[in-house]
Amino acid sequence: MGDERQRRRWEYWWIILHFSLLLFFGAQVSAQIKYSIPEEVKEGFVVGNIAKDLGLDVSALVKRRFRIVSGSKDTLFQVNQNNGIMVVDKKIDREELCDNNGACLINLKVAVENPLEIHYVAVEITDVNDHSPVFPEDEQHLEIAENTLTGDDFQLLAARDPDSGVNGLRVYKLSPNEHFGLETRDGGEDNKIPILKLQRALDREHNAKHHLVLTAVDGGSPPRSGSINITVTVLDNNDNKPVFSQDSYSVAIQENIPIGTVILKVNATDADEGPNGQVVYSFVRNLKKKVYDTFELDENTGEIRVKVDVDFEDTEVFRADIIASDRGQPPWSRSCRVILKVTDVNDNAPEVEVTSLSNLVAENSKPGTVISLISVIDKDSGDNGRVLLTLSEDAPFELKPSFQENTYSLVTNRNLDRELTSHYDITITATDLGQPPLSAFKTLTVQVSDVNDNSPEFTQNPLDVYLVENNAPGAFIFSVSASDKDLNENAAISYHIIRGDGAQNDMTSFLSINSENGHIHALKSFDFETLKMFQFQVLAVDAGAPSLSSNVTVNVYILDENDNAPVILSPVSTNTSGQDVEEIPRNVNAGHLVTKIRAYDADIGYNGWLLFSLQEVTDHSLFGLDRYTGQIRSLRSFTETDEAEHKLIIVVKDNGNVSLSATAIVIIKVVEPKEAFAASDVKSTVKDEEENNVTFYLIITLCSVSGLFVLSIIVLIVMQCSKPTDCSSKYLQDTNYDGTLCHSIQYRSGDKRYMLVGPRMSIGSAVVPGSNRNTLMMPDCRTRSSEEVSA
């Protein structure tokens, strides 16, 4: 532990030295920004967007190594280099972090490079009422003399509350009582000391101990509290006589009671303490000799024990007087009468015999099925020999008397369910009617055999599976699992795919399942661009006779992979690359639009987000390329010394993990204004003819798409009206397309929605209704037999 602290100390000083040198040699330092968060927030809580508040370019944060570089508490926070947002990395306890009642500040340094900038960030941790006032001990004992004068006070233990400000300790409360009050004194440094004041004289004989509860309450909302138990012991004088708990005692004892049994305990108390309060017991001296011979009295405890066997036929009642005396000088005493009645006993317990027993019963047995025959005997006579049988509670059995006395049948009285209870321990209690009654117990164990009355159950229905496209044919993709509450072969489950009718959208022919473990393999490779989702059902069948089954619907969502390279639309592409010749007059100004590279990518999300870059250009000062739109514009006016022809090689790349690209070549010829106008007229004529042809085909395409769209809407409305649904919105790709894919739609499986991703948007930006009038929102409706609807 010490080595770790030493290492962190050296790293800390190395960082300070490193950035001190950087600051000395020209690093820029900006003003400090400050955030405020409450303590105890969860991990991932957003503190603030540092990049936005500092005015930094979010797109350059990763390149500039945007990071936290110092601060003793820097492990409490993490900054996202993709968006500049700082979040809480682990739970923060203000009381543990800042051991004071002032402001709790965490100072951090944030650095970016190229050029180097150092920014200071202060995070204030505000207090929440997460601690209750705590006393140093659970209880406090005080001893106060009986003759203490009223008005005296006694200091109590003070509570402490780690919270600060309004959440700290505010008030003490004392439980209601007749003798004591409470005051609070200021102990300095926000300490409040409770004082116990005697308001009424004490009487030890009336109450020798007082139990109080002191409660400390803070000022939070809602308030928290802590308490301590206070015990006040009152010291007393000797001024009382022994007093029996009752003037006479009467008890019935059975004959044949064991020797040494305590049959009665007399009790006398003396309110005094010490020898004046110690009580001793004795028999009076004029009793019958039979009493002294049969019983003995413990002088200290008052217990009366049996010395010899007691016989009801010899003596039915014993009468004796007992004296209780204290050890004071002179002693005080008091007497009481004791009457001991001997009763006849029921000294034979019933006996239960099981004549026959079937310890295995099927769970589908009907009520009234006989399990066992039971007989009971008791050697006593009269009421002492009459026996009642009872069963343990919550057992689905009952006893039915037979035609023969003291013979019973044990039968079922309701349906059995092995899955709820697999066996029963039935306790039969036989109790006679003697006084007191005697009982005997017999326990029978009955096993419930299984029948196939439970179907296999899936833990979740439907199941959602996400599969990356271009999967290897024959590879394992996922597994299904069901459970059966039955036993043995009734719980042996086999799995089968419910095959479709062989239609074009039926994917079951391309799937195989292991009937024993439910592992599913794909027999073909799926392509996201042609299939985004399909659905099938798996049937689970047990091996019972007859067998029972259930099925589960599996929704398979195909996830996109970057397997399509960008395609150049303009200039016209032949081999994923194209070449274009553009003529512009020499007298154009800076910012003139020369041409625009148009491209698209069949993938979605980042895999379809295209960026344009100049790979080669004859003169970097003349032309510039917008990395997002593909527009080529002049950067300055042409001079007489500029070349008349320029070659630009443009690379279009997508943003997949392994980027794919295409190349376009643009030849720009600089001509005199008159030549440019003539060339422009000829070129515009050619373009008009091409555009007319394109317009014709576009009209046909739009009409077809519109018809399919109307048909899809009608189908969706019919399905919505005919099935209970659980719908969540999904958003499809923007139809307002100008030839260059500057944004795309990405499906997020965790959120069950499509996300709009593009160069001007953050990763988490969601397409919501109203965000684009050309965005089509389609319901993702799940029913018990849900089908894929794609547009």
PDB file of C-alpha atoms in Angstrom, residues 405-617:
ATOM      1  CA  GLU A 405     -64.098 -48.446  17.247  1.00  0.00           C
ATOM      2  CA  ASN A 406     -60.721 -46.673  17.354  1.00  0.00           C
ATOM      3  CA  THR A 407     -59.991 -47.616  13.709  1.00  0.00           C
ATOM      4  CA  TYR A 408     -59.533 -44.972  10.983  1.00  0.00           C
ATOM      5  CA  SER A 409     -58.746 -44.659   7.262  1.00  0.00           C
ATOM      6  CA  LEU A 410     -56.243 -42.048   6.012  1.00  0.00           C
ATOM      7  CA  VAL A 411     -57.525 -40.696   2.660  1.00  0.00           C
ATOM      8  CA  THR A 412     -56.781 -37.732   0.340  1.00  0.00           C
ATOM      9  CA  ASN A 413     -59.247 -34.863   0.586  1.00  0.00           C
ATOM     10  CA  ARG A 414     -58.124 -32.685  -2.318  1.00  0.00           C
ATOM     11  CA  ASN A 415     -56.046 -32.780  -5.499  1.00  0.00           C
ATOM     12  CA  LEU A 416     -52.273 -33.202  -5.203  1.00  0.00           C
ATOM     13  CA  ASP A 417     -49.572 -31.293  -7.093  1.00  0.00           C
ATOM     14  CA  ARG A 418     -46.068 -32.783  -7.020  1.00  0.00           C
ATOM     15  CA  GLU A 419     -44.555 -29.562  -8.413  1.00  0.00           C
ATOM     16  CA  LEU A 420     -45.740 -27.715  -5.316  1.00  0.00           C
ATOM     17  CA  THR A 421     -45.106 -30.486  -2.758  1.00  0.00           C
ATOM     18  CA  SER A 422     -43.239 -33.677  -3.665  1.00  0.00           C
ATOM     19  CA  HIS A 423     -43.748 -35.442  -0.346  1.00  0.00           C
ATOM     20  CA  TYR A 424     -45.674 -35.085   2.893  1.00  0.00           C
ATOM     21  CA  ASP A 425     -44.610 -35.879   6.434  1.00  0.00           C
ATOM     22  CA  ILE A 426     -47.986 -36.527   8.024  1.00  0.00           C
ATOM     23  CA  THR A 427     -48.033 -36.316  11.812  1.00  0.00           C
ATOM     24  CA  ILE A 428     -50.925 -38.107  13.477  1.00  0.00           C
ATOM     25  CA  THR A 429     -51.597 -36.894  17.035  1.00  0.00           C
ATOM     26  CA  ALA A 430     -53.569 -39.133  19.396  1.00  0.00           C
ATOM     27  CA  THR A 431     -54.835 -37.305  22.511  1.00  0.00           C
ATOM     28  CA  ASP A 432     -56.934 -38.807  25.284  1.00  0.00           C
ATOM     29  CA  LEU A 433     -59.577 -36.925  27.260  1.00  0.00           C
ATOM     30  CA  GLY A 434     -57.839 -37.263  30.592  1.00  0.00           C
ATOM     31  CA  GLN A 435     -56.944 -34.326  32.836  1.00  0.00           C
ATOM     32  CA  PRO A 436     -54.339 -33.427  31.891  1.00  0.00           C
ATOM     33  CA  PRO A 437     -54.550 -35.188  28.519  1.00  0.00           C
ATOM     34  CA  LEU A 438     -51.725 -37.371  27.252  1.00  0.00           C
ATOM     35  CA  SER A 439     -50.723 -37.542  23.618  1.00  0.00           C
ATOM     36  CA  ALA A 440     -48.836 -39.828  21.260  1.00  0.00           C
ATOM     37  CA  PHE A 441     -47.462 -38.993  17.808  1.00  0.00           C
ATOM     38  CA  LYS A 442     -46.938 -41.030  14.670  1.00  0.00           C
ATOM     39  CA  THR A 443     -45.298 -39.657  11.510  1.00  0.00           C
ATOM     40  CA  LEU A 444     -46.005 -41.143   8.078  1.00  0.00           C
ATOM     41  CA  THR A 445     -44.057 -40.175   4.942  1.00  0.00           C
ATOM     42  CA  VAL A 446     -46.027 -40.175   1.685  1.00  0.00           C
ATOM     43  CA  GLN A 447     -44.254 -39.610  -1.646  1.00  0.00           C
ATOM     44  CA  VAL A 448     -46.156 -38.003  -4.555  1.00  0.00           C
ATOM     45  CA  SER A 449     -45.285 -39.562  -7.925  1.00  0.00           C
ATOM     46  CA  ASP A 450     -45.053 -37.388 -11.023  1.00  0.00           C
ATOM     47  CA  VAL A 451     -47.419 -37.260 -13.998  1.00  0.00           C
ATOM     48  CA  ASN A 452     -46.892 -35.195 -17.122  1.00  0.00           C
ATOM     49  CA  ASP A 453     -49.107 -32.196 -16.300  1.00  0.00           C
ATOM     50  CA  ASN A 454     -46.737 -29.285 -17.060  1.00  0.00           C
ATOM     51  CA  SER A 455     -45.757 -27.962 -20.459  1.00  0.00           C
ATOM     52  CA  PRO A 456     -42.213 -26.733 -21.154  1.00  0.00           C
ATOM     53  CA  GLU A 457     -41.822 -23.030 -20.394  1.00  0.00           C
ATOM     54  CA  PHE A 458     -39.565 -20.438 -21.999  1.00  0.00           C
ATOM     55  CA  THR A 459     -38.211 -17.713 -19.727  1.00  0.00           C
ATOM     56  CA  GLN A 460     -38.951 -15.044 -22.340  1.00  0.00           C
ATOM     57  CA  ASN A 461     -41.316 -14.810 -25.280  1.00  0.00           C
ATOM     58  CA  PRO A 462     -40.592 -13.440 -27.809  1.00  0.00           C
ATOM     59  CA  LEU A 463     -36.787 -13.663 -28.017  1.00  0.00           C
ATOM     60  CA  ASP A 464     -34.816 -10.901 -29.764  1.00  0.00           C
ATOM     61  CA  VAL A 465     -31.554 -12.000 -31.405  1.00  0.00           C
ATOM     62  CA  TYR A 466     -29.040  -9.679 -33.085  1.00  0.00           C
ATOM     63  CA  LEU A 467     -26.830 -11.239 -35.781  1.00  0.00           C
ATOM     64  CA  VAL A 468     -24.064  -9.484 -37.724  1.00  0.00           C
ATOM     65  CA  GLU A 469     -24.390  -9.970 -41.477  1.00  0.00           C
ATOM     66  CA  ASN A 470     -21.944 -12.127 -43.492  1.00  0.00           C
ATOM     67  CA  ASN A 471     -22.033 -14.827 -40.808  1.00  0.00           C
ATOM     68  CA  ALA A 472     -20.263 -18.061 -41.682  1.00  0.00           C
ATOM     69  CA  PRO A 473     -22.709 -20.690 -43.023  1.00  0.00           C
ATOM     70  CA  GLY A 474     -23.220 -23.467 -40.510  1.00  0.00           C
ATOM     71  CA  ALA A 475     -21.960 -21.399 -37.565  1.00  0.00           C
ATOM     72  CA  PHE A 476     -23.761 -21.287 -34.209  1.00  0.00           C
ATOM     73  CA  ILE A 477     -25.808 -18.097 -33.809  1.00  0.00           C
ATOM     74  CA  PHE A 478     -27.742 -18.542 -30.562  1.00  0.00           C
ATOM     75  CA  SER A 479     -29.636 -21.064 -28.442  1.00  0.00           C
ATOM     76  CA  VAL A 480     -33.075 -21.379 -26.888  1.00  0.00           C
ATOM     77  CA  SER A 481     -33.821 -23.020 -23.562  1.00  0.00           C
ATOM     78  CA  ALA A 482     -37.027 -24.130 -21.876  1.00  0.00           C
ATOM     79  CA  SER A 483     -37.691 -25.690 -18.491  1.00  0.00           C
ATOM     80  CA  ASP A 484     -40.262 -28.232 -17.334  1.00  0.00           C
ATOM     81  CA  LYS A 485     -41.458 -28.550 -13.745  1.00  0.00           C
ATOM     82  CA  ASP A 486     -42.030 -32.290 -14.141  1.00  0.00           C
ATOM     83  CA  LEU A 487     -39.467 -35.043 -13.487  1.00  0.00           C
ATOM     84  CA  ASN A 488     -37.471 -37.580 -15.505  1.00  0.00           C
ATOM     85  CA  GLU A 489     -38.880 -38.280 -18.980  1.00  0.00           C
ATOM     86  CA  ASN A 490     -41.740 -35.860 -18.324  1.00  0.00           C
ATOM     87  CA  ALA A 491     -39.121 -33.103 -18.118  1.00  0.00           C
ATOM     88  CA  ALA A 492     -36.867 -34.293 -20.999  1.00  0.00           C
ATOM     89  CA  ILE A 493     -37.247 -31.560 -23.625  1.00  0.00           C
ATOM     90  CA  SER A 494     -36.500 -31.676 -27.351  1.00  0.00           C
ATOM     91  CA  TYR A 495     -36.468 -28.607 -29.611  1.00  0.00           C
ATOM     92  CA  HIS A 496     -37.804 -28.233 -33.161  1.00  0.00           C
ATOM     93  CA  ILE A 497     -38.126 -25.334 -35.581  1.00  0.00           C
ATOM     94  CA  ILE A 498     -41.659 -24.813 -36.869  1.00  0.00           C
ATOM     95  CA  ARG A 499     -41.157 -24.815 -40.617  1.00  0.00           C
ATOM     96  CA  GLY A 500     -43.065 -22.414 -42.840  1.00  0.00           C
ATOM     97  CA  ASP A 501     -44.800 -22.922 -46.157  1.00  0.00           C
ATOM     98  CA  GLY A 502     -41.612 -22.374 -48.188  1.00  0.00           C
ATOM     99  CA  ALA A 503     -42.548 -18.834 -49.217  1.00  0.00           C
ATOM    100  CA  GLN A 504     -39.865 -16.398 -50.324  1.00  0.00           C
ATOM    101  CA  ASN A 505     -39.696 -14.694 -46.905  1.00  0.00           C
ATOM    102  CA  ASP A 506     -39.560 -18.015 -44.990  1.00  0.00           C
ATOM    103  CA  MET A 507     -36.085 -18.305 -43.441  1.00  0.00           C
ATOM    104  CA  THR A 508     -36.678 -21.561 -41.528  1.00  0.00           C
ATOM    105  CA  SER A 509     -35.226 -23.618 -44.385  1.00  0.00           C
ATOM    106  CA  PHE A 510     -31.879 -21.895 -43.744  1.00  0.00           C
ATOM    107  CA  LEU A 511     -31.820 -22.770 -40.025  1.00  0.00           C
ATOM    108  CA  SER A 512     -31.085 -25.976 -38.130  1.00  0.00           C
ATOM    109  CA  ILE A 513     -31.508 -26.732 -34.433  1.00  0.00           C
ATOM    110  CA  ASN A 514     -29.970 -29.287 -32.122  1.00  0.00           C
ATOM    111  CA  SER A 515     -33.000 -31.026 -30.688  1.00  0.00           C
ATOM    112  CA  GLU A 516     -31.200 -31.858 -27.418  1.00  0.00           C
ATOM    113  CA  ASN A 517     -29.708 -28.525 -26.358  1.00  0.00           C
ATOM    114  CA  GLY A 518     -31.572 -25.959 -28.492  1.00  0.00           C
ATOM    115  CA  HIS A 519     -28.444 -24.654 -30.272  1.00  0.00           C
ATOM    116  CA  ILE A 520     -29.427 -23.001 -33.565  1.00  0.00           C
ATOM    117  CA  HIS A 521     -27.110 -22.784 -36.582  1.00  0.00           C
ATOM    118  CA  ALA A 522     -27.523 -20.666 -39.714  1.00  0.00           C
ATOM    119  CA  LEU A 523     -27.060 -22.637 -42.956  1.00  0.00           C
ATOM    120  CA  LYS A 524     -26.513 -19.514 -45.052  1.00  0.00           C
ATOM    121  CA  SER A 525     -24.859 -16.139 -44.780  1.00  0.00           C
ATOM    122  CA  PHE A 526     -27.278 -13.237 -44.336  1.00  0.00           C
ATOM    123  CA  ASP A 527     -26.948  -9.876 -46.084  1.00  0.00           C
ATOM    124  CA  PHE A 528     -28.217  -6.800 -44.231  1.00  0.00           C
ATOM    125  CA  GLU A 529     -28.745  -4.931 -47.497  1.00  0.00           C
ATOM    126  CA  THR A 530     -31.305  -7.536 -48.656  1.00  0.00           C
ATOM    127  CA  LEU A 531     -32.708  -8.772 -45.321  1.00  0.00           C
ATOM    128  CA  LYS A 532     -32.907  -6.782 -42.106  1.00  0.00           C
ATOM    129  CA  MET A 533     -35.173  -8.932 -39.970  1.00  0.00           C
ATOM    130  CA  PHE A 534     -36.962 -12.272 -40.019  1.00  0.00           C
ATOM    131  CA  GLN A 535     -39.033 -14.266 -37.574  1.00  0.00           C
ATOM    132  CA  PHE A 536     -39.580 -17.939 -36.805  1.00  0.00           C
ATOM    133  CA  GLN A 537     -40.889 -20.158 -34.009  1.00  0.00           C
ATOM    134  CA  VAL A 538     -39.212 -22.899 -31.960  1.00  0.00           C
ATOM    135  CA  LEU A 539     -41.289 -25.726 -30.464  1.00  0.00           C
ATOM    136  CA  ALA A 540     -40.274 -27.355 -27.149  1.00  0.00           C
ATOM    137  CA  VAL A 541     -41.748 -30.843 -26.587  1.00  0.00           C
ATOM    138  CA  ASP A 542     -41.332 -33.008 -23.478  1.00  0.00           C
ATOM    139  CA  ALA A 543     -41.050 -36.823 -23.546  1.00  0.00           C
ATOM    140  CA  GLY A 544     -44.117 -37.498 -21.424  1.00  0.00           C
ATOM    141  CA  ALA A 545     -47.041 -39.666 -22.485  1.00  0.00           C
ATOM    142  CA  PRO A 546     -48.928 -37.874 -23.792  1.00  0.00           C
ATOM    143  CA  SER A 547     -46.311 -35.214 -24.544  1.00  0.00           C
ATOM    144  CA  LEU A 548     -46.879 -31.512 -23.878  1.00  0.00           C
ATOM    145  CA  SER A 549     -45.336 -28.616 -25.794  1.00  0.00           C
ATOM    146  CA  SER A 550     -45.025 -24.855 -26.077  1.00  0.00           C
ATOM    147  CA  ASN A 551     -43.391 -22.548 -28.571  1.00  0.00           C
ATOM    148  CA  VAL A 552     -41.448 -19.302 -28.577  1.00  0.00           C
ATOM    149  CA  THR A 553     -41.239 -16.633 -31.253  1.00  0.00           C
ATOM    150  CA  VAL A 554     -37.692 -15.642 -32.220  1.00  0.00           C
ATOM    151  CA  ASN A 555     -37.082 -12.258 -33.858  1.00  0.00           C
ATOM    152  CA  VAL A 556     -33.708 -12.165 -35.638  1.00  0.00           C
ATOM    153  CA  TYR A 557     -32.345  -8.694 -36.426  1.00  0.00           C
ATOM    154  CA  ILE A 558     -29.501  -8.551 -38.964  1.00  0.00           C
ATOM    155  CA  LEU A 559     -26.840  -5.987 -38.038  1.00  0.00           C
ATOM    156  CA  ASP A 560     -24.936  -4.057 -40.670  1.00  0.00           C
ATOM    157  CA  GLU A 561     -21.251  -4.644 -41.458  1.00  0.00           C
ATOM    158  CA  ASN A 562     -19.027  -2.471 -43.586  1.00  0.00           C
ATOM    159  CA  ASP A 563     -19.026  -4.673 -46.663  1.00  0.00           C
ATOM    160  CA  ASN A 564     -19.920  -2.118 -49.370  1.00  0.00           C
ATOM    161  CA  ALA A 565     -17.471   0.386 -50.811  1.00  0.00           C
ATOM    162  CA  PRO A 566     -18.631   3.900 -51.743  1.00  0.00           C
ATOM    163  CA  VAL A 567     -19.909   4.324 -55.334  1.00  0.00           C
ATOM    164  CA  ILE A 568     -19.198   7.509 -57.315  1.00  0.00           C
ATOM    165  CA  LEU A 569     -22.398   8.876 -58.875  1.00  0.00           C
ATOM    166  CA  SER A 570     -20.933  12.030 -60.370  1.00  0.00           C
ATOM    167  CA  PRO A 571     -18.734  11.928 -62.369  1.00  0.00           C
ATOM    168  CA  VAL A 572     -20.182   8.718 -63.834  1.00  0.00           C
ATOM    169  CA  SER A 573     -18.434   5.663 -62.336  1.00  0.00           C
ATOM    170  CA  THR A 574     -17.308   2.546 -64.144  1.00  0.00           C
ATOM    171  CA  ASN A 575     -14.970   0.818 -61.694  1.00  0.00           C
ATOM    172  CA  THR A 576     -15.879   2.604 -58.410  1.00  0.00           C
ATOM    173  CA  SER A 577     -13.999   5.604 -59.796  1.00  0.00           C
ATOM    174  CA  GLY A 578     -14.788   8.319 -62.248  1.00  0.00           C
ATOM    175  CA  GLN A 579     -13.247  11.165 -64.211  1.00  0.00           C
ATOM    176  CA  ASP A 580     -14.746  14.543 -65.041  1.00  0.00           C
ATOM    177  CA  VAL A 581     -13.546  17.496 -67.105  1.00  0.00           C
ATOM    178  CA  GLU A 582     -14.735  20.925 -65.983  1.00  0.00           C
ATOM    179  CA  GLU A 583     -14.069  24.221 -67.736  1.00  0.00           C
ATOM    180  CA  ILE A 584     -14.248  27.478 -65.833  1.00  0.00           C
ATOM    181  CA  PRO A 585     -13.506  31.027 -66.949  1.00  0.00           C
ATOM    182  CA  ARG A 586     -10.304  32.577 -65.732  1.00  0.00           C
ATOM    183  CA  ASN A 587     -12.077  35.585 -64.236  1.00  0.00           C
ATOM    184  CA  VAL A 588     -14.113  33.725 -61.551  1.00  0.00           C
ATOM    185  CA  ASN A 589     -13.823  34.935 -57.983  1.00  0.00           C
ATOM    186  CA  ALA A 590     -12.835  33.000 -54.851  1.00  0.00           C
ATOM    187  CA  GLY A 591     -15.569  30.618 -53.641  1.00  0.00           C
ATOM    188  CA  HIS A 592     -16.780  29.731 -57.125  1.00  0.00           C
ATOM    189  CA  LEU A 593     -18.422  26.256 -57.215  1.00  0.00           C
ATOM    190  CA  VAL A 594     -16.461  24.271 -59.782  1.00  0.00           C
ATOM    191  CA  THR A 595     -18.273  20.924 -59.426  1.00  0.00           C
ATOM    192  CA  LYS A 596     -19.596  18.493 -56.825  1.00  0.00           C
ATOM    193  CA  ILE A 597     -18.606  14.877 -56.274  1.00  0.00           C
ATOM    194  CA  ARG A 598     -21.674  12.763 -55.593  1.00  0.00           C
ATOM    195  CA  ALA A 599     -21.415   9.302 -54.036  1.00  0.00           C
ATOM    196  CA  TYR A 600     -23.398   6.849 -51.951  1.00  0.00           C
ATOM    197  CA  ASP A 601     -22.742   3.756 -49.800  1.00  0.00           C
ATOM    198  CA  ALA A 602     -25.160   0.815 -49.469  1.00  0.00           C
ATOM    199  CA  ASP A 603     -24.216   0.397 -45.784  1.00  0.00           C
ATOM    200  CA  ILE A 604     -25.855   2.369 -42.952  1.00  0.00           C
ATOM    201  CA  GLY A 605     -24.668   4.240 -39.878  1.00  0.00           C
ATOM    202  CA  TYR A 606     -20.978   4.943 -39.683  1.00  0.00           C
ATOM    203  CA  ASN A 607     -20.390   2.311 -42.338  1.00  0.00           C
ATOM    204  CA  GLY A 608     -22.306   4.518 -44.774  1.00  0.00           C
ATOM    205  CA  TRP A 609     -21.108   7.942 -43.599  1.00  0.00           C
ATOM    206  CA  LEU A 610     -18.908   9.287 -46.393  1.00  0.00           C
ATOM    207  CA  LEU A 611     -16.048  11.774 -46.142  1.00  0.00           C
ATOM    208  CA  PHE A 612     -14.267  13.420 -49.101  1.00  0.00           C
ATOM    209  CA  SER A 613     -10.568  14.230 -49.217  1.00  0.00           C
ATOM    210  CA  LEU A 614      -8.056  15.490 -51.767  1.00  0.00           C
ATOM    211  CA  GLN A 615      -5.441  12.879 -52.479  1.00  0.00           C
ATOM    212  CA  GLU A 616      -3.657  14.870 -55.159  1.00  0.00           C
ATOM    213  CA  VAL A 617      -3.975  18.397 -56.563  1.00  0.00           C
TER     214      VAL A 617
END
